[in-house]
Each structure stands twice: as C-alpha cells, then as structure tokens.
C-alpha cells in the first residue's frame, strides 16, 4: 500500500468481510444479521460499508436517526433499514423512504400510527422496543397490553419485531444482570406473541451479546463494533481486524533549544535540545484535546511519538527527538497493528469513541 501523503482514513473492505464472516460463524444458520451502520458506520464511511455488506447479503441495517437512513437510500441501499431512535418530526420521511422505525413510547407509537394511517399505509413494518434494564429507550414490561391493544386497533402498521438492548453484555461480572435482562425479554416476548396472535422477530444481542450470550441470539442479532474490528475484550480483538487506519504525514520538523515552549499557552517546555514534528491533524479532525500533553501518541517509522503541548484545531506537535525521520514521512495514528484501543486506553475512553470521532474533514480512502 502506498504511504499516506496527507491525513487520510483508510477503510479496508477486506477486513470488513473478515469480521462479518467471523461474527456470522457464531450464529445459527437461520439467525438473521443486522449490521449497525449508524454514525457514518462508526466513523468510517456508511455508504461504502453498507454497499459492501449488502453485497455480502447481510439481512438488515440499522441507523440511529432518519437522516442517516435517507443517505443510505440515496446511495442505492435496498435492504430494510431500522431507525433505532426516530423522532416524530421525521415520520413522513421514514415512510417516504421505506425506513422502519423503532417505536419506544406511547407518543411515538401513536404519532407513527397517525402518520401511517394518513398516508394510507397497510401493515407498515415497525419494531417495538422494550426497556429491560438499560433505562434509555423503550416501553416497560407492563406496557405490553397497551401496545398490543394499539396495534390491534389499526391495520396501518404491523410489529415486524420486538426487541431490547443489553446494558453490559461485554462485562462478565455483570452476567447475572444480563441473564436477567434476557429472562425479562423472553417474558415480554411470550406475552406479546400470545396477545397479538403472531410471532414478531425477536432480537436483543449487540456484538458482545453475540459473543458472550449464544443462547440469546433469538431471530436476529445487531452487530456494530465487531464489524469494525473491535471485540470489547482482548480475546475477541484477536479474532477481528480493525477496518479503519488513520494516517498522516510530517509537514515540518523543528529543532528546539532547552527551555523553549511548544504550542498554544506554552503548555510544553523542552527538557534539552529536542526535535518536534508538526502533523496536519487536530481536534477538528477528531484528535481530542484530551490526547494533548503526552496522553496520546502517534507512530513515526514504527516508533511511538508522544503528542506534546495542547492539541490545536488543525495540528498536533509530537516529540521525535529520538526518532530517525524527515519531513514527508508517514505518521500512523492507528491501524490494524497499532490499535485505536491503545489510544482509547491512554485517554481513558473506549474504541467506540475514538473511531466515531474522526471528523468528516478527513478524507476517506476505500480499499477494496
Ligand atoms: C449501537 C447499537 C447496537 C450495536 O452495538 P455494538 O456494541 O456496537 O455491537 C445494537 N443495538 C442498539 C440498540 C444500538 O444502539
């Protein structure tokens, strides 16, 4: 692969195929695979990722918000798309663009039925979300009667699935809590089926649920982070390949004297004769100010170069005193060896935040 000559996020579709096949190998043949491609496919590129997964015959997609689904439809994605967190102001668009809403409280349920009826829909597919302990979105277990009565009173919509979301599937110390969520979900589902008289699909597992709770895959699973190459554990990270590599280049090298300062607010003071490199990537690109002052680092010719001083909007300065390098050399923020997880750890955050933070200013380069 040619070396980066500017800041670029490379997206490796081969790695995506690998991750998809690996996660699929954890499922029974009949279990459906929903790919979560919200937030630009976790900061990568939602259109190229979704097209590739559609070619691999994934069953379903999910996004968080309606406008994310519209982008996929405009790009020619024809598979069903679940919108996890739609707001009533977008319900007309949902129907016009054949997107499928998650309905999570009585306000959105009633307003969606109203819009679907006004648009003369019959059996429009919707997904009913129940809260089983995350306490974020969803009807309560005690709402089943109410939801079913609303659904039975209309022919405009049909419950294609009933689902919930796990709060701590990656944390085996919370195993009892997760098993309890799964039990609650089963009770909700059987009550729902009994009352409505048909069997909607059931789903509760995210990536860590797929890996850790194989008895809870039900009819479909919803994978996000695993597709992008992170498994929320050292063991699963081994089986997955990060699809995104963030690369840049040294634009200038400075030689500084003892006691000179570097960057805004003079936050860094040199300890002796030192060499610094300026890199064209800053907090506007997703390198949070948290990484400044030696909390974060990049790799220059395979050696770790700590970020010194404050992260600027468009640049960082790194310490290359002991690194043999020159202007124009490639810089790696993360790739499949030098993982975003390392950076996440040093900044006390999680891989999800690092990869979704890479801003749209950074050019995406799709590698087939
Ligand atoms: C984001 C999201 C997922 C995907 O979770 P991962 O841990 O990334 O696999 C699944 N379900 C819901 C409801 C989500 O919001």
CSV table of C-alpha atoms and ligand atoms in Angstrom, one decimal:
chain,number,residue,atom,x,y,z
A,1,UNK,CA,0.0,0.0,0.0
A,2,UNK,CA,1.3,3.5,-0.8
A,3,UNK,CA,2.3,5.7,2.0
A,4,UNK,CA,0.0,8.5,3.1
A,5,UNK,CA,0.8,12.0,1.8
A,6,UNK,CA,-1.9,13.8,3.7
A,7,UNK,CA,-4.3,12.9,6.6
A,8,UNK,CA,-6.4,10.0,5.5
A,9,UNK,CA,-8.7,7.4,7.0
A,10,UNK,CA,-8.2,4.2,5.0
A,11,UNK,CA,-11.2,1.7,5.1
A,12,UNK,CA,-10.3,-1.9,4.4
A,13,UNK,CA,-13.3,-3.7,3.0
A,14,UNK,CA,-11.4,-7.0,3.1
A,15,UNK,CA,-11.2,-6.6,6.9
A,16,UNK,CA,-14.9,-5.9,6.9
A,17,UNK,CA,-15.6,-9.1,5.1
A,18,UNK,CA,-13.4,-11.0,7.6
A,19,UNK,CA,-15.3,-9.5,10.6
A,20,UNK,CA,-18.7,-10.2,9.0
A,21,UNK,CA,-17.8,-13.8,8.3
A,22,UNK,CA,-16.3,-14.3,11.8
A,23,UNK,CA,-19.4,-12.9,13.6
A,24,UNK,CA,-21.7,-14.9,11.3
A,25,UNK,CA,-19.8,-18.0,12.2
A,26,UNK,CA,-21.0,-17.5,15.8
A,27,UNK,CA,-24.7,-17.7,14.6
A,28,UNK,CA,-27.0,-20.5,13.7
A,29,UNK,CA,-27.7,-20.6,10.0
A,30,UNK,CA,-31.2,-19.2,10.4
A,31,UNK,CA,-30.3,-16.3,12.6
A,32,UNK,CA,-30.5,-13.0,10.7
A,33,UNK,CA,-27.7,-10.5,10.7
A,34,UNK,CA,-28.4,-6.8,11.2
A,35,UNK,CA,-25.5,-4.5,10.6
A,36,UNK,CA,-25.5,-1.3,12.7
A,37,UNK,CA,-24.1,1.4,10.4
A,38,UNK,CA,-25.1,4.5,12.5
A,39,UNK,CA,-22.8,7.5,12.9
A,40,UNK,CA,-21.1,7.0,9.5
A,41,UNK,CA,-20.7,3.3,10.1
A,42,UNK,CA,-18.8,4.1,13.4
A,43,UNK,CA,-16.8,6.9,11.9
A,44,UNK,CA,-15.8,5.1,8.7
A,45,UNK,CA,-18.0,5.6,5.7
A,46,UNK,CA,-21.6,4.4,5.9
A,47,UNK,CA,-22.2,4.2,2.1
A,48,UNK,CA,-19.2,2.1,1.2
A,49,UNK,CA,-19.6,-0.1,4.3
A,50,UNK,CA,-23.3,-0.6,3.7
A,51,UNK,CA,-22.9,-1.3,0.0
A,52,UNK,CA,-20.2,-3.9,0.8
A,53,UNK,CA,-22.4,-5.6,3.4
A,54,UNK,CA,-25.3,-5.6,1.1
A,55,UNK,CA,-23.2,-7.4,-1.5
A,56,UNK,CA,-22.3,-9.9,1.3
A,57,UNK,CA,-26.1,-10.4,1.7
A,58,UNK,CA,-26.5,-9.0,5.2
A,59,UNK,CA,-30.2,-9.2,6.2
A,60,UNK,CA,-30.8,-5.8,7.7
A,61,UNK,CA,-29.3,-2.4,8.5
A,62,UNK,CA,-29.8,-0.1,11.5
A,63,UNK,CA,-29.0,3.6,11.9
A,64,UNK,CA,-29.8,5.8,14.8
A,65,UNK,CA,-31.6,8.7,13.0
A,66,UNK,CA,-33.8,9.1,10.0
A,67,UNK,CA,-31.4,11.3,8.0
A,68,UNK,CA,-28.7,8.5,8.2
A,69,UNK,CA,-31.2,6.1,6.6
A,70,UNK,CA,-32.0,8.7,3.9
A,71,UNK,CA,-28.3,8.8,2.9
A,72,UNK,CA,-28.2,5.1,2.5
A,73,UNK,CA,-31.4,5.0,0.4
A,74,UNK,CA,-30.0,7.8,-1.8
A,75,UNK,CA,-26.9,5.7,-2.3
A,76,UNK,CA,-28.9,2.7,-3.5
A,77,UNK,CA,-29.2,0.6,-0.4
A,78,UNK,CA,-32.3,-1.5,-0.8
A,79,UNK,CA,-32.2,-3.9,2.2
A,80,UNK,CA,-34.5,-3.0,5.1
A,81,UNK,CA,-33.2,-0.2,7.4
A,82,UNK,CA,-34.3,0.0,11.0
A,83,UNK,CA,-34.1,3.5,12.5
A,84,UNK,CA,-33.3,3.0,16.2
A,85,UNK,CA,-34.1,6.4,17.6
A,86,UNK,CA,-36.5,8.2,15.2
A,87,UNK,CA,-38.3,11.4,16.3
A,88,UNK,CA,-41.8,12.2,15.2
A,89,UNK,CA,-40.7,15.1,13.1
A,90,UNK,CA,-39.2,12.6,10.7
A,91,UNK,CA,-42.1,10.1,10.4
A,92,UNK,CA,-43.3,11.3,7.0
A,93,UNK,CA,-39.7,10.9,5.7
A,94,UNK,CA,-39.5,7.4,7.2
A,95,UNK,CA,-42.5,6.2,5.2
A,96,UNK,CA,-41.5,8.1,2.0
A,97,UNK,CA,-38.0,6.5,2.1
A,98,UNK,CA,-39.2,3.0,3.2
A,99,UNK,CA,-37.3,3.1,6.6
A,100,UNK,CA,-38.6,1.2,9.6
A,101,UNK,CA,-39.0,2.9,12.9
A,102,UNK,CA,-38.3,1.7,16.4
A,103,UNK,CA,-41.3,2.7,18.4
A,104,UNK,CA,-40.3,3.1,22.1
A,105,UNK,CA,-43.0,5.0,23.9
A,106,UNK,CA,-46.7,5.8,23.5
A,107,UNK,CA,-46.1,9.2,22.0
A,108,UNK,CA,-44.1,7.8,19.1
A,109,UNK,CA,-46.3,4.8,18.7
A,110,UNK,CA,-49.5,6.9,18.4
A,111,UNK,CA,-47.9,9.5,16.3
A,112,UNK,CA,-46.5,7.0,13.9
A,113,UNK,CA,-49.8,5.2,13.6
A,114,UNK,CA,-51.4,8.5,12.8
A,115,UNK,CA,-48.9,9.4,10.1
A,116,UNK,CA,-49.1,5.9,8.6
A,117,UNK,CA,-52.9,6.0,8.5
A,118,UNK,CA,-52.9,9.5,7.0
A,119,UNK,CA,-50.5,8.1,4.3
A,120,UNK,CA,-52.9,5.2,3.7
A,121,UNK,CA,-50.3,2.5,4.7
A,122,UNK,CA,-51.3,-1.1,5.4
A,123,UNK,CA,-49.1,-3.3,7.6
A,124,UNK,CA,-46.2,-0.8,7.6
A,125,UNK,CA,-43.3,-2.6,9.4
A,126,UNK,CA,-42.4,-1.3,12.8
A,127,UNK,CA,-40.2,-2.5,15.6
A,128,UNK,CA,-41.3,-2.4,19.2
A,129,UNK,CA,-38.6,-1.6,21.7
A,130,UNK,CA,-38.8,-2.7,25.3
A,131,UNK,CA,-36.6,-1.5,28.2
A,132,UNK,CA,-35.2,-4.4,30.1
A,133,UNK,CA,-32.7,-2.6,32.3
A,134,UNK,CA,-30.6,-0.1,30.2
A,135,UNK,CA,-33.2,2.6,31.1
A,136,UNK,CA,-32.6,4.5,27.9
A,137,UNK,CA,-35.4,3.9,25.4
A,138,UNK,CA,-38.3,1.5,25.4
A,139,UNK,CA,-41.7,0.5,26.7
A,140,UNK,CA,-41.9,-1.1,30.1
A,141,UNK,CA,-42.7,-4.8,30.6
A,142,UNK,CA,-46.1,-3.7,32.0
A,143,UNK,CA,-46.9,-1.8,28.7
A,144,UNK,CA,-47.4,-5.0,26.6
A,145,UNK,CA,-51.2,-4.9,26.9
A,146,UNK,CA,-51.3,-1.3,25.9
A,147,UNK,CA,-49.0,-1.7,22.9
A,148,UNK,CA,-50.9,-4.7,21.7
A,149,UNK,CA,-54.2,-3.0,22.0
A,150,UNK,CA,-53.0,-0.1,19.9
A,151,UNK,CA,-51.5,-2.4,17.3
A,152,UNK,CA,-54.7,-4.4,17.1
A,153,UNK,CA,-56.8,-1.3,16.6
A,154,UNK,CA,-55.1,-0.4,13.4
A,155,UNK,CA,-54.3,-2.1,10.1
A,156,UNK,CA,-51.8,0.7,9.2
A,157,UNK,CA,-48.8,-0.9,10.9
A,158,UNK,CA,-47.5,-4.3,11.9
A,159,UNK,CA,-45.0,-5.3,14.5
A,160,UNK,CA,-42.2,-6.9,12.5
A,161,UNK,CA,-40.0,-7.3,15.5
A,162,UNK,CA,-39.9,-6.9,19.3
A,163,UNK,CA,-36.5,-6.0,20.7
A,164,UNK,CA,-34.5,-4.8,23.6
A,165,UNK,CA,-30.9,-3.7,24.2
A,166,UNK,CA,-28.3,-5.1,26.7
A,167,UNK,CA,-26.6,-2.8,29.2
A,168,UNK,CA,-23.4,-4.7,30.0
A,169,UNK,CA,-23.1,-7.6,27.6
A,170,UNK,CA,-19.3,-7.1,27.4
A,171,UNK,CA,-18.9,-7.3,31.2
A,172,UNK,CA,-18.9,-10.8,32.5
A,173,UNK,CA,-19.0,-9.5,36.1
A,174,UNK,CA,-22.5,-8.3,35.2
A,175,UNK,CA,-23.5,-11.7,33.8
A,176,UNK,CA,-26.4,-12.1,36.2
A,177,UNK,CA,-27.8,-8.7,35.3
A,178,UNK,CA,-27.6,-9.6,31.6
A,179,UNK,CA,-29.2,-13.0,32.1
A,180,UNK,CA,-32.0,-11.2,34.0
A,181,UNK,CA,-32.5,-8.8,31.1
A,182,UNK,CA,-32.7,-11.8,28.7
A,183,UNK,CA,-35.3,-13.5,31.0
A,184,UNK,CA,-37.4,-10.3,31.2
A,185,UNK,CA,-37.2,-10.1,27.4
A,186,UNK,CA,-38.4,-13.6,27.0
A,187,UNK,CA,-41.4,-12.9,29.3
A,188,UNK,CA,-42.2,-9.8,27.4
A,189,UNK,CA,-42.0,-11.6,24.1
A,190,UNK,CA,-44.2,-14.5,25.0
A,191,UNK,CA,-46.8,-12.3,26.5
A,192,UNK,CA,-46.7,-10.1,23.4
A,193,UNK,CA,-47.0,-13.1,21.0
A,194,UNK,CA,-49.8,-14.6,22.9
A,195,UNK,CA,-51.8,-11.4,22.9
A,196,UNK,CA,-51.1,-10.3,19.3
A,197,UNK,CA,-51.6,-13.7,17.8
A,198,UNK,CA,-48.5,-13.9,15.6
A,199,UNK,CA,-44.7,-14.1,16.1
A,200,UNK,CA,-42.7,-11.0,15.5
A,201,UNK,CA,-38.9,-11.5,15.2
A,202,UNK,CA,-37.1,-11.1,18.5
A,203,UNK,CA,-33.6,-9.6,19.0
A,204,UNK,CA,-31.6,-8.3,21.9
A,205,UNK,CA,-27.8,-9.0,21.2
A,206,UNK,CA,-25.2,-6.5,20.2
A,207,UNK,CA,-21.7,-7.6,19.3
A,208,UNK,CA,-20.7,-8.6,22.9
A,209,UNK,CA,-24.1,-10.3,23.3
A,210,UNK,CA,-23.4,-12.4,20.2
A,211,UNK,CA,-20.0,-13.5,21.6
A,212,UNK,CA,-20.9,-13.9,25.2
A,213,UNK,CA,-24.6,-15.0,25.2
A,214,UNK,CA,-25.1,-17.5,22.4
A,215,UNK,CA,-28.4,-18.7,23.8
A,216,UNK,CA,-29.9,-15.3,23.4
A,217,UNK,CA,-29.5,-14.7,19.6
A,218,UNK,CA,-33.2,-15.3,19.0
A,219,UNK,CA,-34.2,-14.4,15.4
A,220,UNK,CA,-31.7,-11.7,14.7
A,221,UNK,CA,-28.6,-10.1,16.1
A,222,UNK,CA,-27.4,-6.4,15.8
A,223,UNK,CA,-23.7,-6.0,15.3
A,224,UNK,CA,-21.9,-2.7,15.2
A,225,UNK,CA,-18.4,-2.5,16.8
A,226,UNK,CA,-17.4,-6.1,15.9
A,227,UNK,CA,-17.9,-5.4,12.2
A,228,UNK,CA,-15.4,-2.5,12.6
A,229,UNK,CA,-12.9,-4.8,14.2
A,230,UNK,CA,-13.2,-4.4,18.0
A,231,UNK,CA,-14.5,-7.1,20.3
A,232,UNK,CA,-14.6,-5.4,23.7
A,233,UNK,CA,-12.1,-8.0,25.0
A,234,UNK,CA,-8.5,-8.9,24.3
A,235,UNK,CA,-9.6,-12.4,23.2
A,236,UNK,CA,-12.2,-11.2,20.7
A,237,UNK,CA,-9.9,-8.4,19.4
A,238,UNK,CA,-7.6,-11.3,18.3
A,239,UNK,CA,-10.4,-12.6,16.0
A,240,UNK,CA,-11.3,-9.3,14.4
A,241,UNK,CA,-9.5,-6.8,12.2
A,242,UNK,CA,-9.9,-3.1,12.6
A,243,UNK,CA,-11.2,-1.8,9.2
A,244,UNK,CA,-10.0,1.8,9.7
A,245,UNK,CA,-6.4,3.1,9.7
A,246,UNK,CA,-5.8,6.8,10.4
A,247,UNK,CA,-2.7,8.1,8.8
A,248,UNK,CA,-1.0,11.4,8.2
A,249,UNK,CA,2.4,12.9,7.4
A,250,UNK,CA,5.1,15.1,8.9
A,251,UNK,CA,4.6,18.5,7.5
A,252,UNK,CA,7.5,20.2,9.3
A,253,UNK,CA,10.3,19.4,11.7
A,254,UNK,CA,11.6,21.9,14.3
A,255,UNK,CA,14.7,21.8,16.4
A,256,UNK,CA,14.3,23.5,19.7
A,257,UNK,CA,16.6,24.6,22.4
A,258,UNK,CA,16.4,23.8,26.2
A,259,UNK,CA,13.5,25.6,27.9
A,260,UNK,CA,11.7,26.6,24.7
A,261,UNK,CA,8.0,26.1,24.7
A,262,UNK,CA,5.8,24.4,22.1
A,263,UNK,CA,2.3,25.3,21.0
A,264,UNK,CA,-0.6,27.3,22.5
A,265,UNK,CA,-0.4,28.5,26.0
A,266,UNK,CA,3.2,27.3,26.1
A,267,UNK,CA,1.9,24.1,27.6
A,268,UNK,CA,5.1,22.1,26.7
A,269,UNK,CA,8.6,23.1,27.8
A,270,UNK,CA,11.6,21.4,26.3
A,271,UNK,CA,14.0,19.5,28.6
A,272,UNK,CA,17.0,19.9,26.3
A,273,UNK,CA,17.8,20.0,22.7
A,274,UNK,CA,14.8,18.4,21.1
A,275,UNK,CA,13.2,17.7,17.7
A,276,UNK,CA,9.5,18.1,17.2
A,277,UNK,CA,7.3,17.2,14.2
A,278,UNK,CA,4.1,19.0,13.2
A,279,UNK,CA,1.3,16.8,11.9
A,280,UNK,CA,-1.7,18.1,9.9
A,281,UNK,CA,-4.4,16.6,12.2
A,282,UNK,CA,-6.1,18.4,15.1
A,283,UNK,CA,-9.1,18.5,17.3
A,284,UNK,CA,-11.3,19.5,14.3
A,285,UNK,CA,-10.3,16.1,12.8
A,286,UNK,CA,-11.2,14.1,15.9
A,287,UNK,CA,-8.0,14.2,17.9
A,288,UNK,CA,-9.4,15.4,21.2
A,289,UNK,CA,-7.6,17.8,23.3
A,290,UNK,CA,-7.6,15.0,25.9
A,291,UNK,CA,-4.7,13.5,23.9
A,292,UNK,CA,-2.5,16.6,24.4
A,293,UNK,CA,0.3,16.9,26.9
A,294,UNK,CA,1.7,13.3,26.3
A,295,UNK,CA,-1.6,11.5,27.0
A,296,UNK,CA,-1.8,10.4,23.3
A,297,UNK,CA,0.8,9.4,20.7
A,298,UNK,CA,1.3,8.6,17.1
A,299,UNK,CA,3.8,6.3,15.4
A,300,UNK,CA,6.6,7.7,13.2
A,301,UNK,CA,8.6,5.0,11.4
A,302,UNK,CA,7.2,2.4,13.9
A,303,UNK,CA,8.3,4.4,17.0
A,304,UNK,CA,6.0,6.0,19.5
A,305,UNK,CA,6.0,9.8,19.3
A,306,UNK,CA,4.0,11.4,22.2
A,307,UNK,CA,1.8,14.5,21.5
A,308,UNK,CA,3.4,17.4,23.2
A,309,UNK,CA,1.6,20.6,24.4
A,310,UNK,CA,-2.0,21.3,23.5
A,311,UNK,CA,-3.8,19.8,20.5
A,312,UNK,CA,-4.5,22.6,18.1
A,313,UNK,CA,-7.6,22.7,15.8
A,314,UNK,CA,-5.7,21.6,12.7
A,315,UNK,CA,-2.4,20.3,14.0
A,316,UNK,CA,-0.5,18.4,16.7
A,317,UNK,CA,3.2,18.6,17.6
A,318,UNK,CA,4.9,15.4,18.6
A,319,UNK,CA,8.2,14.6,20.1
A,320,UNK,CA,10.6,12.9,17.6
A,321,UNK,CA,13.9,13.7,19.4
A,322,UNK,CA,15.0,10.0,19.3
A,323,UNK,CA,13.3,9.1,16.0
A,324,UNK,CA,15.1,9.0,12.7
A,325,UNK,CA,12.6,10.7,10.3
A,326,UNK,CA,12.2,13.5,7.8
A,327,UNK,CA,9.5,15.9,6.5
A,328,UNK,CA,7.1,14.0,4.3
A,329,UNK,CA,7.4,10.7,6.3
A,330,UNK,CA,4.2,8.8,7.0
A,331,UNK,CA,2.6,9.1,10.5
A,332,UNK,CA,0.2,6.4,11.9
A,333,UNK,CA,-2.3,7.4,14.5
A,334,UNK,CA,-3.8,3.9,14.4
A,335,UNK,CA,-4.1,0.9,12.1
A,336,UNK,CA,-4.8,-2.8,12.5
A,337,UNK,CA,-1.5,-3.3,14.4
A,338,UNK,CA,-1.3,0.0,16.3
A,339,UNK,CA,-4.8,-0.2,17.5
A,340,UNK,CA,-7.2,2.6,18.3
A,341,UNK,CA,-7.8,0.7,21.5
A,342,UNK,CA,-4.4,1.6,22.8
A,343,UNK,CA,-5.1,5.3,22.2
A,344,UNK,CA,-8.5,4.8,23.8
A,345,UNK,CA,-6.9,3.4,26.9
A,346,UNK,CA,-4.4,6.2,27.3
A,347,UNK,CA,-7.2,8.7,27.0
A,348,UNK,CA,-9.5,6.7,29.3
A,349,UNK,CA,-12.2,6.2,26.7
A,350,UNK,CA,-13.4,3.3,24.5
A,351,UNK,CA,-12.7,2.3,21.0
A,352,UNK,CA,-16.3,3.3,20.0
A,353,UNK,CA,-15.5,7.0,20.8
A,354,UNK,CA,-12.1,7.1,19.1
A,355,UNK,CA,-13.3,5.7,15.8
A,356,UNK,CA,-16.6,7.6,15.7
A,357,UNK,CA,-14.8,10.9,16.4
A,358,UNK,CA,-12.9,11.1,13.1
A,359,UNK,CA,-14.5,14.1,11.5
A,360,UNK,CA,-15.8,14.4,8.0
A,361,UNK,CA,-12.9,16.7,7.1
A,362,UNK,CA,-10.6,13.6,7.0
A,363,UNK,CA,-10.6,12.1,3.5
A,364,UNK,CA,-11.8,8.5,3.4
A,365,UNK,CA,-9.9,6.1,1.2
A,366,UNK,CA,-11.7,2.9,0.4
A,367,UNK,CA,-9.5,-0.2,-0.1
A,368,UNK,CA,-11.2,-3.0,-1.9
B,1,LIG,C1,-25.4,0.9,18.7
B,1,LIG,C2,-26.4,-0.2,18.9
B,1,LIG,C3,-26.1,-1.6,18.6
B,1,LIG,C4,-24.7,-2.0,18.2
B,1,LIG,O1,-23.9,-2.3,19.4
B,1,LIG,P1,-22.4,-2.8,19.3
B,1,LIG,O2,-21.9,-2.9,20.7
B,1,LIG,O3,-21.6,-1.7,18.5
B,1,LIG,O4,-22.4,-4.1,18.5
B,1,LIG,C5,-27.1,-2.5,18.8
B,1,LIG,N1,-28.3,-2.2,19.2
B,1,LIG,C6,-28.6,-0.9,19.5
B,1,LIG,C7,-30.0,-0.6,20.0
B,1,LIG,C8,-27.7,0.1,19.4
B,1,LIG,O5,-28.0,1.4,19.8
